[in-house]
mmCIF file of C-alpha atoms and ligand atoms in Angstrom:
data_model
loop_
_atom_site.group_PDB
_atom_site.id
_atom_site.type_symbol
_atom_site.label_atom_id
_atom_site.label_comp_id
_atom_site.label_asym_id
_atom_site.label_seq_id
_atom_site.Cartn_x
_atom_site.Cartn_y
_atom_site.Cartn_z
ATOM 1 C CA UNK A 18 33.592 0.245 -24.307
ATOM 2 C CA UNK A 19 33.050 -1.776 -21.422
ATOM 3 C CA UNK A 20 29.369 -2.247 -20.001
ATOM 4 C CA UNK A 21 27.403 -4.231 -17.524
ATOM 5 C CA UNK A 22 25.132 -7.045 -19.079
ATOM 6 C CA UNK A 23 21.929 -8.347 -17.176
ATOM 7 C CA UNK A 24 21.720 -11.491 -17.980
ATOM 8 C CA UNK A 25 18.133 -12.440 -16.311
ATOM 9 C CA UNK A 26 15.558 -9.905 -15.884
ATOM 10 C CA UNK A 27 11.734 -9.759 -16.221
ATOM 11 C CA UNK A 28 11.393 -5.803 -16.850
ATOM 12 C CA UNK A 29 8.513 -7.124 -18.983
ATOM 13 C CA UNK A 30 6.936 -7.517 -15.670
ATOM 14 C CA UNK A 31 4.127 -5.193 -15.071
ATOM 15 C CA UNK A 32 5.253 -3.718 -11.942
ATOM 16 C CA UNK A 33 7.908 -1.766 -14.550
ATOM 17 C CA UNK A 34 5.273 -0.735 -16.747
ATOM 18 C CA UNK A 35 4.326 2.837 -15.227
ATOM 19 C CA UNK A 36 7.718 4.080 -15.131
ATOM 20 C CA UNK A 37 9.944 2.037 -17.480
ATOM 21 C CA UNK A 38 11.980 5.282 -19.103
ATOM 22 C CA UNK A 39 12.981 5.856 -15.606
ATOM 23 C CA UNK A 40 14.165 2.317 -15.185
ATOM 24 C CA UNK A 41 16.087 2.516 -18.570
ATOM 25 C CA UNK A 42 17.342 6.295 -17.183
ATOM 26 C CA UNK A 43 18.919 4.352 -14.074
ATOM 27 C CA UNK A 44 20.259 1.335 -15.897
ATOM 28 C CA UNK A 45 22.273 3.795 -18.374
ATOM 29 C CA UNK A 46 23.685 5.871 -15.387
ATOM 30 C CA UNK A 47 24.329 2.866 -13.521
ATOM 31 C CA UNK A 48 26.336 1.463 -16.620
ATOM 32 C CA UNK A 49 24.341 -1.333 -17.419
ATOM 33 C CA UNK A 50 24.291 -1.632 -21.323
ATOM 34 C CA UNK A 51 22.160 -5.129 -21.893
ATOM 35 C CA UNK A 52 19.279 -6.625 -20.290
ATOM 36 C CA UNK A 53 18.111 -10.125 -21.614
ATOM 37 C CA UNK A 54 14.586 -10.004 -20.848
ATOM 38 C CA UNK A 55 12.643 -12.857 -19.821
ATOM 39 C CA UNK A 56 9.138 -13.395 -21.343
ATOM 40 C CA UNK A 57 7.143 -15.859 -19.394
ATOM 41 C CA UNK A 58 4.161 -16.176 -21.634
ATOM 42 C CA UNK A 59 3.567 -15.024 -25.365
ATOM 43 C CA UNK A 60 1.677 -11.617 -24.138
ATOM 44 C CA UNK A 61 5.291 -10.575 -21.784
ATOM 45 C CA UNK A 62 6.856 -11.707 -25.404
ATOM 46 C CA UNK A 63 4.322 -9.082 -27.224
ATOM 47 C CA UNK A 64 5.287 -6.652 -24.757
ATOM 48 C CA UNK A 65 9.160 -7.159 -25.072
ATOM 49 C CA UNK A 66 9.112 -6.793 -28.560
ATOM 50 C CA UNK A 67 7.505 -3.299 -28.480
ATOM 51 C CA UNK A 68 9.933 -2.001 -25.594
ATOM 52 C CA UNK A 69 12.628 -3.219 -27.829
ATOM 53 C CA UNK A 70 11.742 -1.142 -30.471
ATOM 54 C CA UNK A 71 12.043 2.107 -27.873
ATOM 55 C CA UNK A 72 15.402 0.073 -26.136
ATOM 56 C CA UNK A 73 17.265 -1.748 -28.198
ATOM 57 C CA UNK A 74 20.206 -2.536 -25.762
ATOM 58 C CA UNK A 75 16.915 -5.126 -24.722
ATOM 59 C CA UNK A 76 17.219 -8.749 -25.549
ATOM 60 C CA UNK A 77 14.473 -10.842 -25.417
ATOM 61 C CA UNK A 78 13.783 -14.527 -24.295
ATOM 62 C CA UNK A 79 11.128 -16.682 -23.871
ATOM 63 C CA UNK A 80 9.795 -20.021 -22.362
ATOM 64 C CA UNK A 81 7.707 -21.906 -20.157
ATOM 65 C CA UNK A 82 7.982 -21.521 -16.370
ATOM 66 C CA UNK A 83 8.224 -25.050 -14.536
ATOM 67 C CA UNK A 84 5.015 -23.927 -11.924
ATOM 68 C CA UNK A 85 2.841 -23.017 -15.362
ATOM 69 C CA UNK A 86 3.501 -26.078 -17.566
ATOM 70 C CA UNK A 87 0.498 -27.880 -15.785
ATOM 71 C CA UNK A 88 -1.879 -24.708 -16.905
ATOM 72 C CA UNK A 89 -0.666 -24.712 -20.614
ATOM 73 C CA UNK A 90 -2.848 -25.432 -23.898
ATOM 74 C CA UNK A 91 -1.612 -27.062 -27.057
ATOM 75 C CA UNK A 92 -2.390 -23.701 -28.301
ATOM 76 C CA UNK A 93 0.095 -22.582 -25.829
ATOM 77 C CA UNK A 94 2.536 -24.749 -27.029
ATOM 78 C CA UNK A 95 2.058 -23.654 -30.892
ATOM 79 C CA UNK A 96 2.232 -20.567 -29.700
ATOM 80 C CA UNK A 97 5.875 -21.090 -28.229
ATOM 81 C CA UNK A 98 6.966 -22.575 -31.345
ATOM 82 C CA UNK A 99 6.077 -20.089 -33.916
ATOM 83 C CA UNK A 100 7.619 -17.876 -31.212
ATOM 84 C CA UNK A 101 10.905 -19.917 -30.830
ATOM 85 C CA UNK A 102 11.666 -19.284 -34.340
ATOM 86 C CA UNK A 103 11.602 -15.390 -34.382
ATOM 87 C CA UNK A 104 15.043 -13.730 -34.857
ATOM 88 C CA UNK A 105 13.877 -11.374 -31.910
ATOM 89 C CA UNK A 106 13.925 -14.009 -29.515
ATOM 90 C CA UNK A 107 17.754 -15.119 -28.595
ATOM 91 C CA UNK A 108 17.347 -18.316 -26.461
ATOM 92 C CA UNK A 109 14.199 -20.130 -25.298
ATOM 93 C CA UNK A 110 13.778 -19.626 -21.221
ATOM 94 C CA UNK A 111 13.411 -19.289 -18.436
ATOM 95 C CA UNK A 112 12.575 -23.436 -18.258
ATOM 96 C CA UNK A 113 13.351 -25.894 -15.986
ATOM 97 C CA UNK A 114 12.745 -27.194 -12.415
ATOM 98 C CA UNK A 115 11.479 -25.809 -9.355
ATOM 99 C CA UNK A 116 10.752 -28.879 -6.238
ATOM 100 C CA UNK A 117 11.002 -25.886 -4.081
ATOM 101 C CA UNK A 118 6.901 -24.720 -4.268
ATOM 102 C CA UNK A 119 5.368 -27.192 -5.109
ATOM 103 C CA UNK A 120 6.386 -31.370 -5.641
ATOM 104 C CA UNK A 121 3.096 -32.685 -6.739
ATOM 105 C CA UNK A 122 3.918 -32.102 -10.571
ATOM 106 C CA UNK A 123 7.478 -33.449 -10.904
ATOM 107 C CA UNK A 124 6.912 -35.248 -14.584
ATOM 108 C CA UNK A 125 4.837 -32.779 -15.949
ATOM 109 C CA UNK A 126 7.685 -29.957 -14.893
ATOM 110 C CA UNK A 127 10.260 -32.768 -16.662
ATOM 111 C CA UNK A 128 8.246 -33.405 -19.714
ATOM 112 C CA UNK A 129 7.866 -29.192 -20.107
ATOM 113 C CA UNK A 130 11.430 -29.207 -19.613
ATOM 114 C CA UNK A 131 12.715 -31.730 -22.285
ATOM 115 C CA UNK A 132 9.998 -30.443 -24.622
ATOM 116 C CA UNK A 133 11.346 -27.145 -24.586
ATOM 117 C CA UNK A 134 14.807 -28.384 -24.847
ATOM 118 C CA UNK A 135 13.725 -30.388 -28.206
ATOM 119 C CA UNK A 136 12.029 -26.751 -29.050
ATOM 120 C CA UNK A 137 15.618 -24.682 -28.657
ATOM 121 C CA UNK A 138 17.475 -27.527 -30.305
ATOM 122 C CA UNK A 139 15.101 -27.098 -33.262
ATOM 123 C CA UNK A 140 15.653 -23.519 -33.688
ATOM 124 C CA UNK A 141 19.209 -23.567 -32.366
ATOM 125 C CA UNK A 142 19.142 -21.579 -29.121
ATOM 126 C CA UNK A 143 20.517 -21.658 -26.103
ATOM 127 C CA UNK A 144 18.223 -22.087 -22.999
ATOM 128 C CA UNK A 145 18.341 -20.135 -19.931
ATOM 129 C CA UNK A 146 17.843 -22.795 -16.739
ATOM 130 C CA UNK A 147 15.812 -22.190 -13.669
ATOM 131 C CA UNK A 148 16.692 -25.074 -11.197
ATOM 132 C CA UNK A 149 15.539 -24.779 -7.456
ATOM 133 C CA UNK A 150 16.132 -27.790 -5.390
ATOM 134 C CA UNK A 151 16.513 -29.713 -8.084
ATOM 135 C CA UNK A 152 19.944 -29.603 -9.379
ATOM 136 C CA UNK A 153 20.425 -33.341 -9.694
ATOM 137 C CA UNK A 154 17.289 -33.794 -11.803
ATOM 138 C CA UNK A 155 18.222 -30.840 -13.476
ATOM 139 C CA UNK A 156 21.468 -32.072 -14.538
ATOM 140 C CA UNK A 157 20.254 -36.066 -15.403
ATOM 141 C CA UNK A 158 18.183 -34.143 -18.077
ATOM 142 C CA UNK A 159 20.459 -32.036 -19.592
ATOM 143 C CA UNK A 160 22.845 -34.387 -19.960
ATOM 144 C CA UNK A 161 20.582 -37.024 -21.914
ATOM 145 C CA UNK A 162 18.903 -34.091 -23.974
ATOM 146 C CA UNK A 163 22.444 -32.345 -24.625
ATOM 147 C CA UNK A 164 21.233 -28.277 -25.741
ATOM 148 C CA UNK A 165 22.866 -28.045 -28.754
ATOM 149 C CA UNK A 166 23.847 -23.870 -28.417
ATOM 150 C CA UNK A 167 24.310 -24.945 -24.704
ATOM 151 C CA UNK A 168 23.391 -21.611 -22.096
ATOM 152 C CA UNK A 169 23.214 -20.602 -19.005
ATOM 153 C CA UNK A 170 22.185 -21.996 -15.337
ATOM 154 C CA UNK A 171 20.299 -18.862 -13.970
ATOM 155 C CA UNK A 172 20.579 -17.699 -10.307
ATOM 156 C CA UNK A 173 23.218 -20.615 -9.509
ATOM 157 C CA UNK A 174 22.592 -22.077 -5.933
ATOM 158 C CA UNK A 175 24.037 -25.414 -6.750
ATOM 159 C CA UNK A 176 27.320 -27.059 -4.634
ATOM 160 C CA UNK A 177 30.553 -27.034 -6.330
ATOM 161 C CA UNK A 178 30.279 -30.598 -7.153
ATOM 162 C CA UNK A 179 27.133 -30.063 -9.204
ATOM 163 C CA UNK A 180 29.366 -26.857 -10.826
ATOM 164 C CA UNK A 181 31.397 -28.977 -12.200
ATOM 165 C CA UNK A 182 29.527 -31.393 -13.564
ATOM 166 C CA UNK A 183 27.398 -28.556 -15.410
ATOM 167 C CA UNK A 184 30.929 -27.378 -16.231
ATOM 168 C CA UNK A 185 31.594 -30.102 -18.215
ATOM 169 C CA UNK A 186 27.914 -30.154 -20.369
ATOM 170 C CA UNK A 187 29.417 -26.931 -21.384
ATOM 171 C CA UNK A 188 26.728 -24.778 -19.693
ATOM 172 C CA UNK A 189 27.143 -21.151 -18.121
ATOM 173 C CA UNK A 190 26.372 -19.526 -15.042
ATOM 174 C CA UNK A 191 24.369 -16.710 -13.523
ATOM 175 C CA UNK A 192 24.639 -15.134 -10.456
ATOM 176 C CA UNK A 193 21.873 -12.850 -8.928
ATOM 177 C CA UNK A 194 21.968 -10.782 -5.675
ATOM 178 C CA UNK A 195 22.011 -13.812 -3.133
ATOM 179 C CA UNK A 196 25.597 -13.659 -3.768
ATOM 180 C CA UNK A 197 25.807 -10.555 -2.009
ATOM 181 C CA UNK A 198 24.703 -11.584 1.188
ATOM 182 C CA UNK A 199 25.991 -12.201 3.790
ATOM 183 C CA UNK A 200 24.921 -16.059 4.610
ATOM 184 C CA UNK A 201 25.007 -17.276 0.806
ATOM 185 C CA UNK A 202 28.577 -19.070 1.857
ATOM 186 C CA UNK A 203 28.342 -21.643 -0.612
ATOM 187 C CA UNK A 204 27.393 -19.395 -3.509
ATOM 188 C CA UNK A 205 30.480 -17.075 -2.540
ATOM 189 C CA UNK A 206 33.143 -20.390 -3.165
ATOM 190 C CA UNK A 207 31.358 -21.749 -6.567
ATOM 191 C CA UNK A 208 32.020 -18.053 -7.922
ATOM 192 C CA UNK A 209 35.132 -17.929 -6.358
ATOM 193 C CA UNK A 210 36.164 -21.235 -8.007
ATOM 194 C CA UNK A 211 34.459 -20.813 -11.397
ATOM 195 C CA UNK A 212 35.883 -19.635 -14.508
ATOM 196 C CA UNK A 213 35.492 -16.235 -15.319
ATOM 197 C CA UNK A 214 35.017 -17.071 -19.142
ATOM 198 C CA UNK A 215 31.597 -19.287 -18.095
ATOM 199 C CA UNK A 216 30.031 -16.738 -15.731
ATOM 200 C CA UNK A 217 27.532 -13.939 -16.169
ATOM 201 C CA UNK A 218 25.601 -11.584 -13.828
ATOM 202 C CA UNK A 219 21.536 -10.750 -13.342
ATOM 203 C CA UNK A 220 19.300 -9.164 -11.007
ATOM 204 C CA UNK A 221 15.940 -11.750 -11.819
ATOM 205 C CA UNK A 222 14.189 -8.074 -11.367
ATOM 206 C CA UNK A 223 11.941 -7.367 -9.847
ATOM 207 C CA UNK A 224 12.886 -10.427 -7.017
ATOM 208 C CA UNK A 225 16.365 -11.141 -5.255
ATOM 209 C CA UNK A 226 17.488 -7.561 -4.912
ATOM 210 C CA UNK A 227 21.111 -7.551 -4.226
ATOM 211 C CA UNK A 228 22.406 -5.333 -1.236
ATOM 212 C CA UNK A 229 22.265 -2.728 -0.399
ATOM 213 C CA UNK A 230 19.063 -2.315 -1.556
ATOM 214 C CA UNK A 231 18.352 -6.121 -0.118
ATOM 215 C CA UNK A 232 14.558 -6.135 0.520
ATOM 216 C CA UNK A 233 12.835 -3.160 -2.149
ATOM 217 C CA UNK A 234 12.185 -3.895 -5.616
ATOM 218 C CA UNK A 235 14.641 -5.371 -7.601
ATOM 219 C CA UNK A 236 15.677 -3.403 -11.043
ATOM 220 C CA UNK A 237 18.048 -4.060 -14.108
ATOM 221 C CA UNK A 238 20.400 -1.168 -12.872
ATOM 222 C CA UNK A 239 21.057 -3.028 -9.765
ATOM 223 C CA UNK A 240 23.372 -5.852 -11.599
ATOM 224 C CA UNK A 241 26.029 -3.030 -11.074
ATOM 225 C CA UNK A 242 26.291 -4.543 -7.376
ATOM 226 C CA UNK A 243 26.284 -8.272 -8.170
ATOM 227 C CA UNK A 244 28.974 -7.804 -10.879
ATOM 228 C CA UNK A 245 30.909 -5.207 -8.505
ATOM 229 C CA UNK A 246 30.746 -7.725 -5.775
ATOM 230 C CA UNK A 247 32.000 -10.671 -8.105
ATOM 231 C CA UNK A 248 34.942 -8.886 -9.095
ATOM 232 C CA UNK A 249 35.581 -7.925 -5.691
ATOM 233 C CA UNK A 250 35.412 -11.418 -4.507
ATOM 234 C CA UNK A 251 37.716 -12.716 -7.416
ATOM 235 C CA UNK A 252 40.246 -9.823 -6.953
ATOM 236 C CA UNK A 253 39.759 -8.240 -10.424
ATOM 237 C CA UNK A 254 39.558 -5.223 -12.515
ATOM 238 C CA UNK A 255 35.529 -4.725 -12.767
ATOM 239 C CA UNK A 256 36.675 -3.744 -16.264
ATOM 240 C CA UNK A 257 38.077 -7.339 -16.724
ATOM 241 C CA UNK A 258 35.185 -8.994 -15.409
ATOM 242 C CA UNK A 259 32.659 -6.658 -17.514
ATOM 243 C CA UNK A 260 34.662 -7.613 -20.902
ATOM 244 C CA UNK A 261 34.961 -10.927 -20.426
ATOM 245 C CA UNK A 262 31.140 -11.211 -19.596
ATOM 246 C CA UNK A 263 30.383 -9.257 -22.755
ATOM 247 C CA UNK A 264 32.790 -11.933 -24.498
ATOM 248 C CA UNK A 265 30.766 -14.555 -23.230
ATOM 249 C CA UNK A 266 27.711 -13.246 -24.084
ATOM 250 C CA UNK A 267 28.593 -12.868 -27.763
ATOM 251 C CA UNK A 268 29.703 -16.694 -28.093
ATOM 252 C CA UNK A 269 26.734 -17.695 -25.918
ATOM 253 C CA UNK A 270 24.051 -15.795 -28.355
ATOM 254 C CA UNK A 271 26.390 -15.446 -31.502
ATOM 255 C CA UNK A 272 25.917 -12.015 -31.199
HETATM 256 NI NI1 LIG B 319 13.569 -15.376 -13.499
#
């Protein structure tokens, strides 16, 4: 059977909370058969676990966000670790680095970074990457703390030069609903050019809603339009596209 996958989505968010059957309700229709979730903290973790338990076509991930590294307690950090090592928890993200906000904590974001690269090399995870306007830094770290199960650069607004490089750490990539608009040129050609067999699809609900819903809350249903979009702009079979991403994701997450 061939199925969407969402591979970046914080439905643990609270803005799902009232009405999450609904969301699930949509996702199903929509064909959407897997949402990674991303847990941002140990209580969205406490949260994804019990939703999974009600969905299980819900995976569930969890790290450090660069912009809350400065704000975290050793506790924090034991936290994460006892965490990291739960069979529940499929890679260790989102983590990264984001010069976009905020530039006045650049080696604390790279120290949080590496230290939760050392974390998902210990429990042999992939990580899921969050990298805004910092692709180059992003790229000196990962390759001199290679991630051993690799995993995926999420919402990929890097330059096909960059691609490749990534390409060659053996790392994945996401694409979220900036890819379907209009002015996201760039974006467009490093899909266009990219192996299918490295690529995934997300919606980073509730942000980036794709179009044509560009501008309302984002949802895990949604990644129907990204992936539609992709294999409109590659010229294939959405079936092709939606196997080979559920391919990926089972050598990706061994599962
Ligand atoms: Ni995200």
């Amino acid at each position: 059977m061939s199925y969407w996958i969402d591979s970046h989505a914080h439905m643990v968010d609270e803005v799902f909370q009232e009405h999450f059957d609904e969301y699930m309700q949509r996702a199903k229709e929509y064909g959407v058969g897997k949402t990674l979730c991303i847990c941002l903290n140990l209580a969205e973790l406490k949260r994804g676990f019990q939703l999974q338990q009600q969905y299980p076509q819900l995976d569930l991930a969890v790290g450090y966000y660069p912009s809350d590294i400065p704000h975290l307690t050793e506790e924090d950090w034991q936290g994460l670790e006892e965490a990291a090592q739960d069979e529940r928890v499929i890679a260790i993200g989102e983590i990264g680095l984001d010069y976009y906000w905020d530039k006045s904590f650049i080696e604390q974001q790279k120290e949080g970074f590496i230290r939760q690269i050392e974390l998902a090399n210990r429990v042999n995870k992939p990580v899921l990457v969050h990298a805004r306007d910092a692709s180059l830094d992003t790229y000196d770290i990962l390759k001199e703390h290679p991630v051993n199960a690799k995993g995926i650069l999420h919402c990929y607004s890097g330059s096909k030069e960059m691609a490749k490089r990534f390409e060659q750490l053996g790392m994945y990539f996401s694409f979220a609903g900036p890819l379907t608009f209009k002015n996201s040129k760039v974006a467009k050609e490093v899909a266009k050019e990219l192996p299918l067999n490295r690529m995934f699809v997300e919606t980073d609900s509730p942000y980036l809603t794709p179009e044509p819903h560009r501008g309302k809350q984002n949802e895990t249903a949604y990644v129907k339009y990204v992936g539609e979009y992709l294999a409109e702009l590659k010229q294939l079979d959405k079936e092709i596209v939606q196997k080979q991403m559920i391919e990926n994701y089972q050598t990706l997450f061994n599962k």
